[in-house]
Coordinates of C-alpha atoms in Angstrom, one line a residue:
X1 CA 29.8 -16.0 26.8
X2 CA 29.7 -12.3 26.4
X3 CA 26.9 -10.3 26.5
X4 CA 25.6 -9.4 23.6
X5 CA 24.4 -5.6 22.7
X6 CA 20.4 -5.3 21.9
X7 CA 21.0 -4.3 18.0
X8 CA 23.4 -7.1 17.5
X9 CA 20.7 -9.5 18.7
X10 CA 18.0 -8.0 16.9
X11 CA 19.7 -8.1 13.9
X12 CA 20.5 -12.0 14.4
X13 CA 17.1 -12.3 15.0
X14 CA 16.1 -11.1 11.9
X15 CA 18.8 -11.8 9.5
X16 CA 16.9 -14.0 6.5
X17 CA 13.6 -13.4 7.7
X18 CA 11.9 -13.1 4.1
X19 CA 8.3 -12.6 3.8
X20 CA 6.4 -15.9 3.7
X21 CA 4.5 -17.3 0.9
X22 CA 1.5 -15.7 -0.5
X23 CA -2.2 -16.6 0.2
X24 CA -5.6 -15.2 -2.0
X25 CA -7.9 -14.2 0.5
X26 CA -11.7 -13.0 -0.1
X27 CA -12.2 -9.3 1.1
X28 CA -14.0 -10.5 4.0
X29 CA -10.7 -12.5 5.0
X30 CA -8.5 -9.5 4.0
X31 CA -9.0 -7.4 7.3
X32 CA -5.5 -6.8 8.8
X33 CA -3.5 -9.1 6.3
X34 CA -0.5 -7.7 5.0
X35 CA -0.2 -7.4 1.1
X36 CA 2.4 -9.6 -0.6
X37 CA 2.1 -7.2 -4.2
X38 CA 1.1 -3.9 -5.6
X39 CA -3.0 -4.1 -6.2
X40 CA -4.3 -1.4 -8.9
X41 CA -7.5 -0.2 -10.0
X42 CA -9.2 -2.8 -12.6
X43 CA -11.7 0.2 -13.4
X44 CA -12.3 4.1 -13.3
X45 CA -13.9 5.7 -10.2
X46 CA -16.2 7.2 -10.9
X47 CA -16.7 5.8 -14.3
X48 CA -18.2 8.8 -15.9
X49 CA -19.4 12.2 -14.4
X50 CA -21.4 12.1 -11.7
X51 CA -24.1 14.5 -9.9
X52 CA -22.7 15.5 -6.3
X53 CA -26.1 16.9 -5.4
X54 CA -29.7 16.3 -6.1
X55 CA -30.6 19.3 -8.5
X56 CA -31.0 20.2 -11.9
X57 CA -28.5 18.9 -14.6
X58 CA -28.0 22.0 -17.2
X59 CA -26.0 23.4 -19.6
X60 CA -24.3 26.5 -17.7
X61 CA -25.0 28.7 -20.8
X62 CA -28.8 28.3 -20.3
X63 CA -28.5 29.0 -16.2
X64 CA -25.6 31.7 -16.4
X65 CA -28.4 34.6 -15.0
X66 CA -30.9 34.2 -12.3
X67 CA -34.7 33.5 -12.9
X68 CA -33.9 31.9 -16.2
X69 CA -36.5 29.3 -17.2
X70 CA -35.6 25.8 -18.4
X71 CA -37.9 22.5 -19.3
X72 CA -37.5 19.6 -17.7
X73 CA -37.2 16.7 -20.2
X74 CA -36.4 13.6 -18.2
X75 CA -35.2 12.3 -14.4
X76 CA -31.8 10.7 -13.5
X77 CA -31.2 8.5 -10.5
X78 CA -28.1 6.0 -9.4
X79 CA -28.1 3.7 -11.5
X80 CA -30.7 4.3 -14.1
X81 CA -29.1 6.6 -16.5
X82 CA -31.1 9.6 -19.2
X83 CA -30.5 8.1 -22.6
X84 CA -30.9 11.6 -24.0
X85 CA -29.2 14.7 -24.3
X86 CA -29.7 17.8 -23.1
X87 CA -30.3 20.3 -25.2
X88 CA -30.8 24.1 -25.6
X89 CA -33.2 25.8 -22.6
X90 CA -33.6 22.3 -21.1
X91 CA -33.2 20.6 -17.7
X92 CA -32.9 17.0 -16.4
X93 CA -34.1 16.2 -12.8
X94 CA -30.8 14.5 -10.9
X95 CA -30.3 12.9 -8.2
X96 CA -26.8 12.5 -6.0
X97 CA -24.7 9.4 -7.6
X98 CA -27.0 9.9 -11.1
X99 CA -24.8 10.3 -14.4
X100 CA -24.9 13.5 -15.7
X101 CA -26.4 13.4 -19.4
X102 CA -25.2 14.0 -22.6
X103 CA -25.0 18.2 -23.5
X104 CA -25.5 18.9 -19.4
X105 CA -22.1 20.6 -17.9
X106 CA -23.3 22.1 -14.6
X107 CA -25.7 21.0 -11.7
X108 CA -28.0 23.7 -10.4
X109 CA -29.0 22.2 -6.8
X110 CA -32.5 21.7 -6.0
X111 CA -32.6 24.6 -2.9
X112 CA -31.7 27.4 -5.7
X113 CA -34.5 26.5 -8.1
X114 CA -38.8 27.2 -7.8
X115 CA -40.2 24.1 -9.9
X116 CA -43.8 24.5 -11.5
X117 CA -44.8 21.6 -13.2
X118 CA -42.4 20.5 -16.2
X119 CA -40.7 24.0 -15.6
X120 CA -38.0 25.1 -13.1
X121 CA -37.0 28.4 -12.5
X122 CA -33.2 29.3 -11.6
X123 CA -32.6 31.3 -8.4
X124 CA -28.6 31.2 -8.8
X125 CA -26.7 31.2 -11.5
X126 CA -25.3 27.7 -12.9
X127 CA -21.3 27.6 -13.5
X128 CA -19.7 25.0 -15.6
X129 CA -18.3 21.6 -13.3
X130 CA -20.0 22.4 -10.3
X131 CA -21.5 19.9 -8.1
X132 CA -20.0 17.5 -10.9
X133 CA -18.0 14.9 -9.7
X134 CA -15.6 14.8 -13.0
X135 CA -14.7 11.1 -14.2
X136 CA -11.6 9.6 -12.9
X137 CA -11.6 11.9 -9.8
X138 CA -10.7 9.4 -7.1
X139 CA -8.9 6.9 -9.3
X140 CA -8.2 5.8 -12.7
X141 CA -7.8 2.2 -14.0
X142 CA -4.4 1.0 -13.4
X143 CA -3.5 3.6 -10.8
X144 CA -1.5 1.7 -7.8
X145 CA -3.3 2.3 -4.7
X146 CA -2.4 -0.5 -2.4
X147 CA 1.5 -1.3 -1.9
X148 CA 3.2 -4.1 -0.7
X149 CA 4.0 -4.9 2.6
X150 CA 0.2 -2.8 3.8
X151 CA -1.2 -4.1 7.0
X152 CA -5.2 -3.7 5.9
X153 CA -7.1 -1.4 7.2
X154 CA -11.5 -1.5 7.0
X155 CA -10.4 2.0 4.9
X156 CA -8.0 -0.3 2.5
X157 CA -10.7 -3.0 1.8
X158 CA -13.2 -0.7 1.2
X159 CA -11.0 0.9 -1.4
X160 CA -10.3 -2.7 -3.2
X161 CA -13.7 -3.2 -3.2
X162 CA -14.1 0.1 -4.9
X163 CA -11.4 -1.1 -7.3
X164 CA -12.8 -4.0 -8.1
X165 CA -10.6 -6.6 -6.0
X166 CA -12.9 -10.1 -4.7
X167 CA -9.8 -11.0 -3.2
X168 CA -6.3 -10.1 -2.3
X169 CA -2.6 -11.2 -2.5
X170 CA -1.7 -11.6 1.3
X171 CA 0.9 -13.3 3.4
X172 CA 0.7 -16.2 4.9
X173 CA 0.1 -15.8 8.5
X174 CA 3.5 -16.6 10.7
X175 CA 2.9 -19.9 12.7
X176 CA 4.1 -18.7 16.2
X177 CA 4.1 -21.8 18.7
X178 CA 4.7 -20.9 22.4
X179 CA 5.8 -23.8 24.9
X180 CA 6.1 -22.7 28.7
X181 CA 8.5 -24.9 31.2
X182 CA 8.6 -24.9 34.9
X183 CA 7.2 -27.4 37.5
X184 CA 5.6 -24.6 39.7
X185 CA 3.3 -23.1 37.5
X186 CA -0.3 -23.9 37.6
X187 CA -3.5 -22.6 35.2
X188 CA -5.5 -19.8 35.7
X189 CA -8.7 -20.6 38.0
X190 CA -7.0 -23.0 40.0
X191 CA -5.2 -23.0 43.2
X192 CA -1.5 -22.9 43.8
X193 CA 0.3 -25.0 46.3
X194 CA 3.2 -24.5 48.1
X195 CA 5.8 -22.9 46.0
X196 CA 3.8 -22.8 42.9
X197 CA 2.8 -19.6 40.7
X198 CA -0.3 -19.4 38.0
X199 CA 0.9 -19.5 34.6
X200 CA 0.4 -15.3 33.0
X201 CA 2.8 -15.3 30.5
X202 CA 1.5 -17.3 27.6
X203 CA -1.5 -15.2 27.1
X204 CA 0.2 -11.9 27.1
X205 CA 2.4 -13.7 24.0
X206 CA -0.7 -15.5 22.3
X207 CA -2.1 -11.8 22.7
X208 CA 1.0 -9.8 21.2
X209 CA 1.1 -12.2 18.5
X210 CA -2.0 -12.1 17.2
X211 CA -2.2 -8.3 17.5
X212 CA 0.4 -8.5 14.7
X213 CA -1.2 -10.7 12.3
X214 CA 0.1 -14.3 13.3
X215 CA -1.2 -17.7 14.3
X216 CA -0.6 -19.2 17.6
X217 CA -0.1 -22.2 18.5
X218 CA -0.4 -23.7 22.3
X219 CA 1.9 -25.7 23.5
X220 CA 1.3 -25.5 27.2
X221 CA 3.7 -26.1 29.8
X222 CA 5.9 -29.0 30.3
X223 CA 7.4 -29.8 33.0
X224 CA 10.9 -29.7 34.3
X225 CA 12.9 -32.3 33.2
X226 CA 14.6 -32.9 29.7
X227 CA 12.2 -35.5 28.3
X228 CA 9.1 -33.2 28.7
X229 CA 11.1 -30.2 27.4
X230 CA 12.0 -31.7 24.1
X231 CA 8.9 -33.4 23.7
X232 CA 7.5 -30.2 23.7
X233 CA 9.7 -28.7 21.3
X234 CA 8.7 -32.0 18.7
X235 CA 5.2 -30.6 19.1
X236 CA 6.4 -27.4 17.9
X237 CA 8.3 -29.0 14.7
X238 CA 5.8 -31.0 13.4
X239 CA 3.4 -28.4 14.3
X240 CA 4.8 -27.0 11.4
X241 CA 5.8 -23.7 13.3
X242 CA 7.8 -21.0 11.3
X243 CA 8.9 -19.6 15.6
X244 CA 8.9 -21.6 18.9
X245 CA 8.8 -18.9 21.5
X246 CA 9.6 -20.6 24.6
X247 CA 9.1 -19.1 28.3
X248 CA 10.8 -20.0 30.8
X249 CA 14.1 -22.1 31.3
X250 CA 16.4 -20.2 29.8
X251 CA 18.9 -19.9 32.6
X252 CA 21.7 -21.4 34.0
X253 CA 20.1 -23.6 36.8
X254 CA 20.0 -27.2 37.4
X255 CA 16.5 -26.6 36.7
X256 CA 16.5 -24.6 33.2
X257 CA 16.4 -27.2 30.4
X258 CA 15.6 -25.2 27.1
X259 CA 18.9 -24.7 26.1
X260 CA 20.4 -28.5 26.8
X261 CA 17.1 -29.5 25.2
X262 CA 17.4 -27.3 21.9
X263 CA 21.1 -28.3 22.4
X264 CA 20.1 -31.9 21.9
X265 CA 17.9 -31.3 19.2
X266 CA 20.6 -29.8 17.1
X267 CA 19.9 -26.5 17.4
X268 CA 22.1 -23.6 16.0
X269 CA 22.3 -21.2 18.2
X270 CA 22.8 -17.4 17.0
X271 CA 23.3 -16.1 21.2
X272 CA 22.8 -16.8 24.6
X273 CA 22.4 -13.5 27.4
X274 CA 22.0 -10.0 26.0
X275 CA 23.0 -6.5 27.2
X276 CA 19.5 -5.9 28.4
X277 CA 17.5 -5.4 31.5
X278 CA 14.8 -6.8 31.8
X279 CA 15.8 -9.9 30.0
X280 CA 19.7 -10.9 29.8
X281 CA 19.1 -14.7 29.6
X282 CA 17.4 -15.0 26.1
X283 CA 18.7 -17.2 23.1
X284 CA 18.2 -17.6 20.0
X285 CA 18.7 -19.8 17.0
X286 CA 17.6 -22.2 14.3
X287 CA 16.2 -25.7 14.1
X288 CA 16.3 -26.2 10.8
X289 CA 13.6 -23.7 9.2
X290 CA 12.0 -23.0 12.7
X291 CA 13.6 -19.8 14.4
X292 CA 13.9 -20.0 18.2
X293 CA 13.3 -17.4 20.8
X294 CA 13.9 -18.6 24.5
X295 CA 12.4 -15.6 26.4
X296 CA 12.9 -15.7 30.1
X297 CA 10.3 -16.9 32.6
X298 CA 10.0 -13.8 34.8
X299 CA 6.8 -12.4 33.3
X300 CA 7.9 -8.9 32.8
X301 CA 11.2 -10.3 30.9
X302 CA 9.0 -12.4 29.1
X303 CA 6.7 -9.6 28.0
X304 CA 9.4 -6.8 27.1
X305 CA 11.5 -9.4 25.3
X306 CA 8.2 -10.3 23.0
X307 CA 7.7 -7.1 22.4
X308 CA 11.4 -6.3 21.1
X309 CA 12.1 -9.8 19.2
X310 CA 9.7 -11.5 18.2
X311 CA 7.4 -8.1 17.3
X312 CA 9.7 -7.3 14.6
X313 CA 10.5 -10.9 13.6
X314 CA 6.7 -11.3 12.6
X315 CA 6.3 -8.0 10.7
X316 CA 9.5 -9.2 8.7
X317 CA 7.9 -12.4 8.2
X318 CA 4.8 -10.5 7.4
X319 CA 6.8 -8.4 4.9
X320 CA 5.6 -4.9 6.2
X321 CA 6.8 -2.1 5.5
X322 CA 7.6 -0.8 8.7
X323 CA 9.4 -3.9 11.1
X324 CA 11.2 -1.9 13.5
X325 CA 9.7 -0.2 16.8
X326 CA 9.5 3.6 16.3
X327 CA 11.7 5.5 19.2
X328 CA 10.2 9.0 19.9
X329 CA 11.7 11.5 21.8
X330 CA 10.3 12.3 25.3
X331 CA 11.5 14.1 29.1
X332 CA 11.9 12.4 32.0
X333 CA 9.1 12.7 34.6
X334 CA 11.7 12.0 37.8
X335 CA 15.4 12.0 38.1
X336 CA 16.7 8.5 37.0
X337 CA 20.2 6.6 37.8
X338 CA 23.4 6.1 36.3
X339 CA 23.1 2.8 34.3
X340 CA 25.7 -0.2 34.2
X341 CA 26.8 -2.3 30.3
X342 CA 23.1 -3.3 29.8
X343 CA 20.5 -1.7 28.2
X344 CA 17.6 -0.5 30.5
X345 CA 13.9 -0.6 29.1
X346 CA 12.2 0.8 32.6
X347 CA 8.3 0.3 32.4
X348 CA 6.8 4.0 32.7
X349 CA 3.5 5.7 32.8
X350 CA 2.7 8.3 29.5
X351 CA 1.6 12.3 30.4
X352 CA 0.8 14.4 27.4
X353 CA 1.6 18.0 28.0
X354 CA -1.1 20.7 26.4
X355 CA 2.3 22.0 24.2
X356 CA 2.1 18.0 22.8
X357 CA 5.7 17.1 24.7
X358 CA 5.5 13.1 26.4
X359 CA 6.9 12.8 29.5
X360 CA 7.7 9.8 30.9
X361 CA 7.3 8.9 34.4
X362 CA 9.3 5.5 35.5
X363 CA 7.1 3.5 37.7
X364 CA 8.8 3.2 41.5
X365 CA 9.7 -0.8 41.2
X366 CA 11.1 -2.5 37.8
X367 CA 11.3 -5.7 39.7
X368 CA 10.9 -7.8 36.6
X369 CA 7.8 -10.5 38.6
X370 CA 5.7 -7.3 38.8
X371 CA 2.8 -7.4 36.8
X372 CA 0.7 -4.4 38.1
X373 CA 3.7 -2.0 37.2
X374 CA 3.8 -3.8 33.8
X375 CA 0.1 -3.2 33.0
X376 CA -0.5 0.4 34.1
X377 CA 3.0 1.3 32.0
X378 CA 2.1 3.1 28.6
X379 CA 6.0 3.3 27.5
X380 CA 8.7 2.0 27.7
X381 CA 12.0 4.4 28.5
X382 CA 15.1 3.3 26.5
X383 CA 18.5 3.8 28.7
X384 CA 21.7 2.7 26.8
X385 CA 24.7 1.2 28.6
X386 CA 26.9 3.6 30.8
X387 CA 24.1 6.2 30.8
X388 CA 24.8 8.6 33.3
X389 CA 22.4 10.1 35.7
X390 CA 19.9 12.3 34.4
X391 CA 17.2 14.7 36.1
X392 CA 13.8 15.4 35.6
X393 CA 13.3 17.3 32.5
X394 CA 16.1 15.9 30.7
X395 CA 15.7 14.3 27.1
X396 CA 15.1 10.9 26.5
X397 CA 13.9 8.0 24.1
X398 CA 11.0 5.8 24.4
X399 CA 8.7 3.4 22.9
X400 CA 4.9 3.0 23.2
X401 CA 3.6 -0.2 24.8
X402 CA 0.5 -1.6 22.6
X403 CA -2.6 0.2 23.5

């Protein structure tokens, strides 16, 4: 089978991913969902004018010149309102968040007033609207101020408070199970034998996963034969999974069962081996409504191919409005090689001119088993097929790792 090029698998990866179903979540729920509709203001904010400053509310006529008098008739705090109205050569004590009263167009603040009992004189002159707060200034009922496909933010869910929201339109969080193969992996904590490795990769996918909004679901690591292999993928069916991300297996060996065991499932499978390095011996397909990515068991692979397929498949199942990575434009730190018909994503280290360019520096080994390399990276540094050899200083693509 040919390989096949990194946007063609992408796009099989995501072709009918709609947005799951939609949830109602309280506020307190809400943090990081992703809205499935439009949510408008149920009221006007603020309601009626408001007093930006603790002062004096006046009418601007009466405090237009300096050391005019005016009577206070009444107080005004948040939330308790002056029922009357201010009339000529009057004043009402305000306080910030207070309504302004009736007849009262200006707020002279309490630092440019003297006060002498029930009398206040003015030390600067009032003018009309300021320190007012003017109805409708931040939003007015029915304004839309929270879109579709929003990942919430602690600022968007203080805004639907604001509005008037309990609770929210979300989606559904994606279902993500993950299943690791291979006889030589052991647990964390424990000690290997001869031969045998400790399990890493899981956690960096549980991890990824979650840091985009889904669930995870664990379904540890079978061992190396077919039975264990598709029992394990039964878990992740009637797990009601919406993605099995397997780990592991996805080769060519006598020992590398995820494919004959998906195979004997009834899988259909979209592709098998991309045009990528890290990574070429990835699949993907469909078991009935659970999608099926068979990332490869060399950690780095595992990670890089996580990061590019099933990132964006979540966000699409998500419904966001932004799926794809964003590429941004960078200079190479150190001259780099010529590059053969795969892709290259090459781990590198981030450095932030003062003049804002990014330079990327590729770490010294890609190996794909080294972990160190892969956690002191900051980017990753796109090469397409057939690149030739470039120098330091030369332009370049790259995409930031999570942070």
């Amino acid at each position: 089978m040919a390989l096949m090029p990194v946007s063609d698998a992408l796009a099989a990866v995501l072709a009918g991913a709609e947005p799951l179903p939609e949830d109602m979540v309280g506020l307190e729920d809400a943090y990081h969902r992703v809205l499935a509709r439009d949510v408008a203001a149920r009221r006007t904010q603020p309601p009626e004018g408001m007093s930006a400053m603790d002062g004096y509310a006046v009418r601007a006529a009466d405090a237009a010149r300096v050391d005019a008098e005016l009577t206070v008739i009444g107080e005004v705090a948040a939330g308790r309102p002056f029922a009357g109205t201010v009339g000529a050569g009057e004043a009402v004590r305000i306080f910030t968040g207070g309504v302004v009263p009736r007849g009262a167009d200006a707020i002279v603040i309490q630092e440019d007033t003297v006060a002498d009992g029930k009398r206040i004189t003015v030390k600067e002159a009032a003018v009309a609207g300021r320190h007012i707060r003017p109805a409708g200034v931040d939003f007015r009922e029915g304004d839309l101020l929270l879109r579709q496909g929003t990942r919430l933010t602690e600022r968007d869910l203080a805004l639907a408070a604001a509005m008037n929201h309990p609770r929210l339109p979300v989606r559904r969080r994606p279902r993500i199970a993950i299943l690791a193969t291979g006889d030589e992996l052991v647990m964390p904590g424990t000690t290997p034998g001869h031969g045998q490795i400790v399990y890493s990769n899981g956690y960096a996918l549980h991890a990824l996963a979650r840091r985009e909004g889904a669930d995870t679901i664990d379904l540890g690591v079978a061992a190396d034969t077919l039975e264990a292999t598709t029992a394990g993928i039964r878990r992740a069916r009637e797990s009601g999974a919406d993605v099995l991300i397997t780990t592991g297996g996805a080769s060519v060996g006598d020992h590398d069962l995820v494919q004959p065991a998906l195979n004997a499932e009834g899988i259909s499978m979209a592709f098998w081996k991309i045009a990528m390095r890290p990574g070429k011996p990835m699949m993907h397909g469909r078991l009935g409504p659970m999608r099926v990515i068979g990332l490869p068991g060399n950690p780095v692979s595992s990670y890089v191919c996580g990061f590019l397929f099933m990132v964006p498949l979540i966000r699409a199942l998500l419904g966001q409005q932004v799926i794809h990575h964003r590429r941004e434009r960078a200079v190479l730190g150190r001259d780099v090689g010529a590059n053969d018909q795969r892709e290259d994503y090459l781990r590198a280290r981030l450095e932030l001119r003062d003049d804002g360019t990014l330079v990327a520096h590729p770490v010294n080994h890609q190996d794909s088993s080294l972990l160190a390399n892969l956690a002191a990276a900051q980017l990753l540094l796109v090469r397409p097929p057939f690149a030739p050899k470039a120098e330091a200083g030369s332009p370049c693509e790259v995409l930031r790792l999570p942070a």
